[in-house]
C-alpha atoms as an extended CHARMM CRD file, in Angstrom:
* protein
*
       236  EXT
         1         1  MET       CA            -12.5430000000      -23.8110000000       -8.5230000000  PROA      1               0.0000000000
         2         2  SER       CA            -11.8980000000      -20.6480000000      -10.5190000000  PROA      2               0.0000000000
         3         3  GLU       CA            -10.2770000000      -17.7030000000       -8.7830000000  PROA      3               0.0000000000
         4         4  SER       CA            -13.3750000000      -15.5440000000       -9.3020000000  PROA      4               0.0000000000
         5         5  ARG       CA            -15.6410000000      -18.1260000000       -7.6500000000  PROA      5               0.0000000000
         6         6  TYR       CA            -13.1540000000      -18.5840000000       -4.8240000000  PROA      6               0.0000000000
         7         7  LEU       CA            -13.0140000000      -14.8340000000       -4.1680000000  PROA      7               0.0000000000
         8         8  GLU       CA            -16.7980000000      -14.5020000000       -4.4050000000  PROA      8               0.0000000000
         9         9  ARG       CA            -17.1800000000      -17.2250000000       -1.7920000000  PROA      9               0.0000000000
        10        10  GLY       CA            -14.6230000000      -15.4870000000        0.3900000000  PROA      10              0.0000000000
        11        11  GLU       CA            -16.6440000000      -12.2780000000        0.1880000000  PROA      11              0.0000000000
        12        12  ARG       CA            -19.7900000000      -14.1440000000        1.2790000000  PROA      12              0.0000000000
        13        13  ILE       CA            -17.9080000000      -15.4800000000        4.2850000000  PROA      13              0.0000000000
        14        14  LEU       CA            -16.7100000000      -11.9840000000        5.1800000000  PROA      14              0.0000000000
        15        15  ASP       CA            -20.2330000000      -10.5800000000        4.7590000000  PROA      15              0.0000000000
        16        16  ALA       CA            -21.6040000000      -13.2180000000        7.1170000000  PROA      16              0.0000000000
        17        17  ALA       CA            -18.8630000000      -12.6870000000        9.7010000000  PROA      17              0.0000000000
        18        18  ALA       CA            -19.3150000000       -8.9030000000        9.6300000000  PROA      18              0.0000000000
        19        19  GLU       CA            -23.0860000000       -9.1900000000       10.0750000000  PROA      19              0.0000000000
        20        20  LEU       CA            -22.7770000000      -11.5840000000       13.0000000000  PROA      20              0.0000000000
        21        21  VAL       CA            -20.0510000000       -9.7280000000       14.8810000000  PROA      21              0.0000000000
        22        22  LEU       CA            -22.1060000000       -6.5370000000       14.7200000000  PROA      22              0.0000000000
        23        23  ARG       CA            -25.2080000000       -8.4140000000       15.8530000000  PROA      23              0.0000000000
        24        24  TRP       CA            -23.6930000000      -10.4380000000       18.7020000000  PROA      24              0.0000000000
        25        25  GLY       CA            -20.1170000000       -9.2860000000       19.2780000000  PROA      25              0.0000000000
        26        26  TYR       CA            -16.8940000000      -11.1710000000       18.5760000000  PROA      26              0.0000000000
        27        27  ARG       CA            -17.0040000000      -13.3720000000       21.6780000000  PROA      27              0.0000000000
        28        28  ARG       CA            -20.2980000000      -15.0490000000       20.7550000000  PROA      28              0.0000000000
        29        29  VAL       CA            -19.7560000000      -15.6580000000       17.0410000000  PROA      29              0.0000000000
        30        30  THR       CA            -18.5510000000      -19.1140000000       16.0240000000  PROA      30              0.0000000000
        31        31  ILE       CA            -17.2700000000      -20.4380000000       12.7170000000  PROA      31              0.0000000000
        32        32  ASP       CA            -20.3120000000      -22.7370000000       12.5850000000  PROA      32              0.0000000000
        33        33  GLU       CA            -22.6340000000      -19.7250000000       12.6700000000  PROA      33              0.0000000000
        34        34  VAL       CA            -20.6210000000      -17.8920000000       10.0130000000  PROA      34              0.0000000000
        35        35  ALA       CA            -20.7190000000      -20.9540000000        7.7580000000  PROA      35              0.0000000000
        36        36  LYS       CA            -24.4730000000      -21.3760000000        8.2340000000  PROA      36              0.0000000000
        37        37  LEU       CA            -25.2120000000      -17.7520000000        7.3480000000  PROA      37              0.0000000000
        38        38  ALA       CA            -22.8850000000      -17.9270000000        4.3280000000  PROA      38              0.0000000000
        39        39  GLY       CA            -24.5840000000      -21.1320000000        3.1480000000  PROA      39              0.0000000000
        40        40  ILE       CA            -21.4440000000      -23.2810000000        3.1930000000  PROA      40              0.0000000000
        41        41  GLY       CA            -19.8330000000      -25.9510000000        5.3460000000  PROA      41              0.0000000000
        42        42  LYS       CA            -17.6220000000      -25.1500000000        8.3230000000  PROA      42              0.0000000000
        43        43  GLY       CA            -14.6220000000      -26.7610000000        6.6530000000  PROA      43              0.0000000000
        44        44  THR       CA            -15.0080000000      -24.4630000000        3.6560000000  PROA      44              0.0000000000
        45        45  VAL       CA            -14.5210000000      -21.4240000000        5.8910000000  PROA      45              0.0000000000
        46        46  TYR       CA            -11.1540000000      -22.8580000000        6.9340000000  PROA      46              0.0000000000
        47        47  LEU       CA            -10.1220000000      -23.1860000000        3.2860000000  PROA      47              0.0000000000
        48        48  HSD       CA            -10.1430000000      -19.3850000000        3.2060000000  PROA      48              0.0000000000
        49        49  PHE       CA             -9.1990000000      -18.4490000000        6.7670000000  PROA      49              0.0000000000
        50        50  LYS       CA             -6.9960000000      -20.7000000000        8.8650000000  PROA      50              0.0000000000
        51        51  THR       CA             -8.2690000000      -19.4250000000       12.2180000000  PROA      51              0.0000000000
        52        52  ARG       CA            -11.2560000000      -17.5840000000       13.6380000000  PROA      52              0.0000000000
        53        53  GLU       CA             -8.9800000000      -14.6330000000       14.4110000000  PROA      53              0.0000000000
        54        54  ALA       CA             -7.7310000000      -14.5180000000       10.8040000000  PROA      54              0.0000000000
        55        55  LEU       CA            -11.3260000000      -14.4030000000        9.5580000000  PROA      55              0.0000000000
        56        56  PHE       CA            -12.3370000000      -11.4520000000       11.6950000000  PROA      56              0.0000000000
        57        57  LEU       CA             -9.0900000000       -9.6320000000       11.0220000000  PROA      57              0.0000000000
        58        58  ALA       CA             -9.8920000000       -9.9760000000        7.3030000000  PROA      58              0.0000000000
        59        59  VAL       CA            -13.2890000000       -8.3810000000        7.9770000000  PROA      59              0.0000000000
        60        60  LEU       CA            -11.5490000000       -5.3640000000        9.5190000000  PROA      60              0.0000000000
        61        61  ILE       CA             -8.9990000000       -5.2050000000        6.7020000000  PROA      61              0.0000000000
        62        62  ARG       CA            -11.7790000000       -5.1880000000        4.1040000000  PROA      62              0.0000000000
        63        63  ASP       CA            -13.4100000000       -2.1960000000        5.7880000000  PROA      63              0.0000000000
        64        64  SER       CA            -10.0120000000       -0.4710000000        5.9720000000  PROA      64              0.0000000000
        65        65  LEU       CA             -9.4530000000       -1.0690000000        2.2620000000  PROA      65              0.0000000000
        66        66  GLY       CA            -12.7430000000        0.6240000000        1.4580000000  PROA      66              0.0000000000
        67        67  LEU       CA            -11.5720000000        3.6750000000        3.3780000000  PROA      67              0.0000000000
        68        68  PHE       CA             -8.1750000000        3.6120000000        1.6560000000  PROA      68              0.0000000000
        69        69  ASP       CA             -9.8710000000        3.5360000000       -1.7450000000  PROA      69              0.0000000000
        70        70  GLN       CA            -11.9580000000        6.5740000000       -0.8130000000  PROA      70              0.0000000000
        71        71  MET       CA             -8.8510000000        8.4750000000        0.2710000000  PROA      71              0.0000000000
        72        72  ILE       CA             -6.9550000000        7.6260000000       -2.9090000000  PROA      72              0.0000000000
        73        73  ALA       CA             -9.9070000000        8.6920000000       -5.0680000000  PROA      73              0.0000000000
        74        74  ALA       CA            -10.2380000000       11.9400000000       -3.1040000000  PROA      74              0.0000000000
        75        75  ILE       CA             -6.5630000000       12.8630000000       -3.6290000000  PROA      75              0.0000000000
        76        76  GLN       CA             -6.8460000000       12.0380000000       -7.3280000000  PROA      76              0.0000000000
        77        77  ALA       CA             -9.8470000000       14.3620000000       -7.5950000000  PROA      77              0.0000000000
        78        78  ASP       CA             -8.3740000000       17.1410000000       -5.4290000000  PROA      78              0.0000000000
        79        79  PRO       CA             -4.6710000000       17.0670000000       -4.4350000000  PROA      79              0.0000000000
        80        80  ALA       CA             -5.4330000000       19.2980000000       -1.4220000000  PROA      80              0.0000000000
        81        81  GLU       CA             -6.9400000000       16.1550000000        0.1450000000  PROA      81              0.0000000000
        82        82  LEU       CA             -3.3870000000       15.0120000000        0.9120000000  PROA      82              0.0000000000
        83        83  LEU       CA             -3.0840000000       17.6900000000        3.6180000000  PROA      83              0.0000000000
        84        84  PRO       CA             -3.2480000000       16.2450000000        7.1580000000  PROA      84              0.0000000000
        85        85  HSD       CA             -6.3850000000       18.1060000000        8.2400000000  PROA      85              0.0000000000
        86        86  ARG       CA             -8.2670000000       17.0230000000        5.1130000000  PROA      86              0.0000000000
        87        87  GLN       CA             -7.1470000000       13.4130000000        5.5600000000  PROA      87              0.0000000000
        88        88  ALA       CA             -8.1140000000       13.4340000000        9.2380000000  PROA      88              0.0000000000
        89        89  ARG       CA            -11.5850000000       14.7210000000        8.3940000000  PROA      89              0.0000000000
        90        90  ARG       CA            -12.1390000000       12.0950000000        5.7070000000  PROA      90              0.0000000000
        91        91  VAL       CA            -10.8530000000        9.2600000000        7.9000000000  PROA      91              0.0000000000
        92        92  TYR       CA            -13.0820000000       10.3490000000       10.7810000000  PROA      92              0.0000000000
        93        93  LEU       CA            -16.1960000000       10.4140000000        8.6080000000  PROA      93              0.0000000000
        94        94  GLY       CA            -15.2340000000        7.0960000000        7.0210000000  PROA      94              0.0000000000
        95        95  VAL       CA            -14.6030000000        5.3790000000       10.3440000000  PROA      95              0.0000000000
        96        96  MET       CA            -17.7830000000        6.7190000000       11.9370000000  PROA      96              0.0000000000
        97        97  GLY       CA            -19.7470000000        5.3490000000        8.9840000000  PROA      97              0.0000000000
        98        98  ARG       CA            -18.2430000000        1.8680000000        9.3950000000  PROA      98              0.0000000000
        99        99  PRO       CA            -19.2710000000        0.2770000000       12.7150000000  PROA      99              0.0000000000
       100       100  LEU       CA            -16.4760000000       -2.2970000000       12.7430000000  PROA      100             0.0000000000
       101       101  LEU       CA            -13.7700000000        0.2730000000       12.0890000000  PROA      101             0.0000000000
       102       102  ARG       CA            -15.3050000000        2.5070000000       14.7280000000  PROA      102             0.0000000000
       103       103  ALA       CA            -15.0750000000       -0.3970000000       17.1720000000  PROA      103             0.0000000000
       104       104  MET       CA            -11.4310000000       -0.9710000000       16.2070000000  PROA      104             0.0000000000
       105       105  PHE       CA            -10.4500000000        2.6950000000       16.5820000000  PROA      105             0.0000000000
       106       106  SER       CA            -12.1790000000        2.9330000000       19.9610000000  PROA      106             0.0000000000
       107       107  ARG       CA            -11.0180000000       -0.5560000000       21.0760000000  PROA      107             0.0000000000
       108       108  ASP       CA            -14.6570000000       -1.4690000000       21.7390000000  PROA      108             0.0000000000
       109       109  SER       CA            -14.4350000000       -4.7680000000       23.6240000000  PROA      109             0.0000000000
       110       110  ASP       CA            -18.2140000000       -5.3140000000       23.4420000000  PROA      110             0.0000000000
       111       111  VAL       CA            -17.9900000000       -5.6250000000       19.6500000000  PROA      111             0.0000000000
       112       112  LEU       CA            -14.4610000000       -6.9190000000       19.0960000000  PROA      112             0.0000000000
       113       113  GLY       CA            -13.6950000000       -8.6690000000       22.3820000000  PROA      113             0.0000000000
       114       114  ALA       CA            -10.1390000000      -10.0110000000       22.5590000000  PROA      114             0.0000000000
       115       115  LEU       CA             -9.6770000000       -9.2440000000       18.8540000000  PROA      115             0.0000000000
       116       116  ALA       CA             -9.3360000000       -5.5590000000       19.7710000000  PROA      116             0.0000000000
       117       117  HSD       CA             -5.9970000000       -6.4210000000       21.3740000000  PROA      117             0.0000000000
       118       118  GLU       CA             -4.7700000000       -9.0410000000       18.8940000000  PROA      118             0.0000000000
       119       119  THR       CA             -1.1400000000       -8.8140000000       17.7840000000  PROA      119             0.0000000000
       120       120  SER       CA             -2.3300000000       -8.8160000000       14.1680000000  PROA      120             0.0000000000
       121       121  ILE       CA             -4.3230000000       -5.6170000000       14.7290000000  PROA      121             0.0000000000
       122       122  ALA       CA             -1.3030000000       -4.0830000000       16.4230000000  PROA      122             0.0000000000
       123       123  ARG       CA              0.7100000000       -4.9570000000       13.3050000000  PROA      123             0.0000000000
       124       124  LEU       CA             -1.9100000000       -3.2760000000       11.1070000000  PROA      124             0.0000000000
       125       125  THR       CA             -1.6410000000       -0.1540000000       13.2640000000  PROA      125             0.0000000000
       126       126  GLU       CA              2.1480000000       -0.3030000000       13.0160000000  PROA      126             0.0000000000
       127       127  MET       CA              1.9710000000       -0.4080000000        9.2110000000  PROA      127             0.0000000000
       128       128  LYS       CA             -0.2920000000        2.6390000000        9.2080000000  PROA      128             0.0000000000
       129       129  LEU       CA              2.1680000000        4.4750000000       11.4610000000  PROA      129             0.0000000000
       130       130  ASP       CA              4.9700000000        3.6190000000        9.0410000000  PROA      130             0.0000000000
       131       131  LEU       CA              2.8500000000        5.0960000000        6.2480000000  PROA      131             0.0000000000
       132       132  THR       CA              2.1680000000        8.3210000000        8.1310000000  PROA      132             0.0000000000
       133       133  GLY       CA              5.8590000000        8.5860000000        8.9920000000  PROA      133             0.0000000000
       134       134  GLU       CA              6.7650000000        8.5330000000        5.2930000000  PROA      134             0.0000000000
       135       135  LEU       CA              3.8840000000       10.8720000000        4.4970000000  PROA      135             0.0000000000
       136       136  TYR       CA              4.9860000000       13.4150000000        7.0780000000  PROA      136             0.0000000000
       137       137  GLY       CA              8.5590000000       13.1590000000        5.8700000000  PROA      137             0.0000000000
       138       138  LEU       CA              7.4160000000       14.2440000000        2.4040000000  PROA      138             0.0000000000
       139       139  LEU       CA              5.2190000000       17.0380000000        3.7350000000  PROA      139             0.0000000000
       140       140  ARG       CA              7.9900000000       18.3720000000        5.9800000000  PROA      140             0.0000000000
       141       141  GLU       CA             10.4660000000       18.2660000000        3.1050000000  PROA      141             0.0000000000
       142       142  HSD       CA              8.1940000000       20.5590000000        1.1000000000  PROA      142             0.0000000000
       143       143  GLY       CA              7.3060000000       22.9420000000        3.9170000000  PROA      143             0.0000000000
       144       144  LEU       CA              3.6910000000       21.8530000000        4.3650000000  PROA      144             0.0000000000
       145       145  VAL       CA              3.8730000000       20.7960000000        8.0210000000  PROA      145             0.0000000000
       146       146  ARG       CA              5.6730000000       22.1910000000       11.0280000000  PROA      146             0.0000000000
       147       147  THR       CA              9.0640000000       20.8820000000       12.1070000000  PROA      147             0.0000000000
       148       148  ASP       CA              9.1900000000       22.0690000000       15.7300000000  PROA      148             0.0000000000
       149       149  LEU       CA              8.3850000000       18.4840000000       16.7840000000  PROA      149             0.0000000000
       150       150  ASP       CA             10.0070000000       15.3970000000       15.3100000000  PROA      150             0.0000000000
       151       151  ILE       CA              7.8460000000       12.9450000000       13.3610000000  PROA      151             0.0000000000
       152       152  PRO       CA              7.2710000000       10.4450000000       16.2190000000  PROA      152             0.0000000000
       153       153  ALA       CA              6.1230000000       13.2930000000       18.4700000000  PROA      153             0.0000000000
       154       154  GLN       CA              3.7950000000       14.5810000000       15.7480000000  PROA      154             0.0000000000
       155       155  GLN       CA              2.3750000000       11.0870000000       15.2630000000  PROA      155             0.0000000000
       156       156  TYR       CA              1.8100000000       10.7570000000       18.9970000000  PROA      156             0.0000000000
       157       157  ALA       CA              0.0650000000       14.1190000000       19.2020000000  PROA      157             0.0000000000
       158       158  LEU       CA             -2.1210000000       13.3840000000       16.1860000000  PROA      158             0.0000000000
       159       159  GLY       CA             -2.9780000000        9.9280000000       17.5050000000  PROA      159             0.0000000000
       160       160  ALA       CA             -3.9970000000       11.3790000000       20.8610000000  PROA      160             0.0000000000
       161       161  ILE       CA             -6.1680000000       14.0270000000       19.2150000000  PROA      161             0.0000000000
       162       162  GLN       CA             -7.8840000000       11.6260000000       16.8330000000  PROA      162             0.0000000000
       163       163  THR       CA             -8.4310000000        8.9690000000       19.4990000000  PROA      163             0.0000000000
       164       164  GLY       CA            -10.0430000000       11.6050000000       21.6860000000  PROA      164             0.0000000000
       165       165  PHE       CA            -12.5740000000       12.4010000000       18.9760000000  PROA      165             0.0000000000
       166       166  TYR       CA            -13.5190000000        8.7030000000       18.7260000000  PROA      166             0.0000000000
       167       167  LEU       CA            -13.8880000000        8.2760000000       22.4910000000  PROA      167             0.0000000000
       168       168  VAL       CA            -15.3670000000       11.5460000000       23.7200000000  PROA      168             0.0000000000
       169       169  ASP       CA            -19.0300000000       11.1690000000       22.6940000000  PROA      169             0.0000000000
       170       170  PRO       CA            -20.2120000000        9.1440000000       25.7340000000  PROA      170             0.0000000000
       171       171  MET       CA            -18.5660000000       11.6900000000       28.0370000000  PROA      171             0.0000000000
       172       172  MET       CA            -20.3530000000       14.5660000000       26.2990000000  PROA      172             0.0000000000
       173       173  ALA       CA            -23.8180000000       12.9880000000       26.2910000000  PROA      173             0.0000000000
       174       174  GLY       CA            -26.4190000000       15.7170000000       26.6150000000  PROA      174             0.0000000000
       175       175  LYS       CA            -23.8650000000       18.5350000000       26.4860000000  PROA      175             0.0000000000
       176       176  HSD       CA            -22.5180000000       20.4350000000       23.4880000000  PROA      176             0.0000000000
       177       177  GLU       CA            -23.8500000000       17.8470000000       21.0590000000  PROA      177             0.0000000000
       178       178  LEU       CA            -22.5950000000       18.2980000000       17.4980000000  PROA      178             0.0000000000
       179       179  ASP       CA            -23.6680000000       16.5560000000       14.3320000000  PROA      179             0.0000000000
       180       180  LEU       CA            -21.1650000000       14.3180000000       12.5640000000  PROA      180             0.0000000000
       181       181  GLU       CA            -20.0730000000       16.9060000000        9.9930000000  PROA      181             0.0000000000
       182       182  SER       CA            -19.4790000000       19.5120000000       12.7020000000  PROA      182             0.0000000000
       183       183  ARG       CA            -17.3540000000       17.0650000000       14.6950000000  PROA      183             0.0000000000
       184       184  ALA       CA            -15.3310000000       16.2800000000       11.5630000000  PROA      184             0.0000000000
       185       185  ASP       CA            -14.8450000000       20.0000000000       10.9210000000  PROA      185             0.0000000000
       186       186  ALA       CA            -13.6830000000       20.5230000000       14.5070000000  PROA      186             0.0000000000
       187       187  LEU       CA            -11.1510000000       17.6970000000       14.1600000000  PROA      187             0.0000000000
       188       188  ALA       CA             -9.8470000000       19.1550000000       10.8950000000  PROA      188             0.0000000000
       189       189  THR       CA             -9.3880000000       22.5770000000       12.5000000000  PROA      189             0.0000000000
       190       190  VAL       CA             -7.4500000000       21.1430000000       15.4480000000  PROA      190             0.0000000000
       191       191  ILE       CA             -5.1940000000       19.0650000000       13.1800000000  PROA      191             0.0000000000
       192       192  ARG       CA             -4.5150000000       22.0090000000       10.8610000000  PROA      192             0.0000000000
       193       193  ASN       CA             -3.5650000000       24.2660000000       13.7660000000  PROA      193             0.0000000000
       194       194  CYS       CA             -1.4740000000       21.5390000000       15.3850000000  PROA      194             0.0000000000
       195       195  VAL       CA              0.7920000000       20.4550000000       12.5420000000  PROA      195             0.0000000000
       196       196  GLU       CA              0.3240000000       22.4480000000        9.3520000000  PROA      196             0.0000000000
       197       197  VAL       CA              2.1860000000       25.5600000000        8.2660000000  PROA      197             0.0000000000
       198       198  ALA       CA              0.0380000000       28.6970000000        8.0540000000  PROA      198             0.0000000000
       199       199  GLY       CA             -0.9610000000       29.9110000000        4.6140000000  PROA      199             0.0000000000
       200       200  THR       CA             -2.4090000000       28.4660000000        1.4290000000  PROA      200             0.0000000000
       201       201  PRO       CA             -0.3000000000       25.6840000000       -0.1250000000  PROA      201             0.0000000000
       202       202  ASP       CA              0.8830000000       26.0620000000       -3.7150000000  PROA      202             0.0000000000
       203       203  PRO       CA             -1.5650000000       24.0840000000       -5.9170000000  PROA      203             0.0000000000
       204       204  ASP       CA              1.2830000000       23.0740000000       -8.2540000000  PROA      204             0.0000000000
       205       205  LEU       CA              3.1990000000       21.6210000000       -5.3150000000  PROA      205             0.0000000000
       206       206  LEU       CA              0.1450000000       19.6700000000       -4.1630000000  PROA      206             0.0000000000
       207       207  ARG       CA             -0.3520000000       18.2510000000       -7.6560000000  PROA      207             0.0000000000
       208       208  ALA       CA              3.3030000000       17.2190000000       -7.8050000000  PROA      208             0.0000000000
       209       209  LEU       CA              3.0890000000       15.4880000000       -4.4240000000  PROA      209             0.0000000000
       210       210  ALA       CA             -0.2390000000       13.7730000000       -5.0710000000  PROA      210             0.0000000000
       211       211  SER       CA              1.2150000000       10.9020000000       -7.1110000000  PROA      211             0.0000000000
       212       212  LYS       CA              3.8620000000       10.2170000000       -4.4450000000  PROA      212             0.0000000000
       213       213  ILE       CA              1.2930000000       10.2020000000       -1.6530000000  PROA      213             0.0000000000
       214       214  ILE       CA             -1.0360000000        7.9470000000       -3.6380000000  PROA      214             0.0000000000
       215       215  ALA       CA              1.8680000000        5.5500000000       -4.2550000000  PROA      215             0.0000000000
       216       216  LEU       CA              2.4150000000        5.3030000000       -0.4820000000  PROA      216             0.0000000000
       217       217  PHE       CA             -1.2570000000        4.5060000000        0.0860000000  PROA      217             0.0000000000
       218       218  GLU       CA             -1.3130000000        1.9350000000       -2.7000000000  PROA      218             0.0000000000
       219       219  GLN       CA              1.8050000000        0.2470000000       -1.3350000000  PROA      219             0.0000000000
       220       220  LEU       CA              0.1510000000       -0.2960000000        2.0420000000  PROA      220             0.0000000000
       221       221  ARG       CA             -3.0700000000       -1.3070000000        0.3250000000  PROA      221             0.0000000000
       222       222  LEU       CA             -1.2610000000       -4.1260000000       -1.5010000000  PROA      222             0.0000000000
       223       223  VAL       CA              0.2020000000       -5.3880000000        1.7740000000  PROA      223             0.0000000000
       224       224  MET       CA             -3.2650000000       -5.4290000000        3.3350000000  PROA      224             0.0000000000
       225       225  VAL       CA             -4.8470000000       -7.2130000000        0.3710000000  PROA      225             0.0000000000
       226       226  ALA       CA             -2.1590000000       -9.8990000000        0.1980000000  PROA      226             0.0000000000
       227       227  GLY       CA             -3.4320000000      -13.1690000000        1.5370000000  PROA      227             0.0000000000
       228       228  MET       CA             -6.7850000000      -11.8190000000        2.7240000000  PROA      228             0.0000000000
       229       229  HSD       CA             -8.6340000000      -14.6390000000        0.9500000000  PROA      229             0.0000000000
       230       230  GLY       CA             -5.7420000000      -17.0680000000        0.8340000000  PROA      230             0.0000000000
       231       231  THR       CA             -4.6560000000      -18.8330000000       -2.3550000000  PROA      231             0.0000000000
       232       232  PRO       CA             -7.3800000000      -20.4060000000       -4.5180000000  PROA      232             0.0000000000
       233       233  PRO       CA             -7.0270000000      -24.2000000000       -4.6310000000  PROA      233             0.0000000000
       234       234  LYS       CA             -6.1590000000      -25.6930000000       -8.0080000000  PROA      234             0.0000000000
       235       235  GLY       CA             -8.7700000000      -27.5750000000       -9.9540000000  PROA      235             0.0000000000
       236       236  ASP       CA            -12.5020000000      -27.7880000000       -9.3500000000  PROA      236             0.0000000000
């Protein structure tokens, strides 16, 4: 089978798995049902994904890659998008528009079940923390973020703030309701006031940093892509 056909089949499997997990939740979806919806045999699914957990992790990774691509394109178009408050706003809007990512960020056990606590998801989170650590190191070096807290403390504070925005809606039902854009704007304001240095950044500095920041994103993107579909078998 050619690589293109192999990858196309892998995408059909991921499409089927994503549709079913949103419809029924992770606990109820079986490989048999994924195979049936994708129009292939059960054994073919295992040619791509060795376990059920690996399949659904790949579904989450694919959604994450779509968000990464949006962020890279945004920084290429406007280097100011590399600033933490702009990134936080874009990530929030991207996650809220992707039900599976929203379930992952909020640890929604109804949708993801035990997968929400899988070691593999924890590893994905760890890689993203490593990325933000390098990102904040660059921004601190060039005077774009505050240095009164060390990087781990800043990451903790930012994680707590962002997680709160993903979890707070049910608690606010019927009170102070905001549309999605207004919530994203509120998050951006909090992040800017929390970690960024006051003032307008030098556009030349932002342009100079953009390629370095994009390289960090692309490095993590390659790690996430690696092995998502497995290795195409040789021959037809």
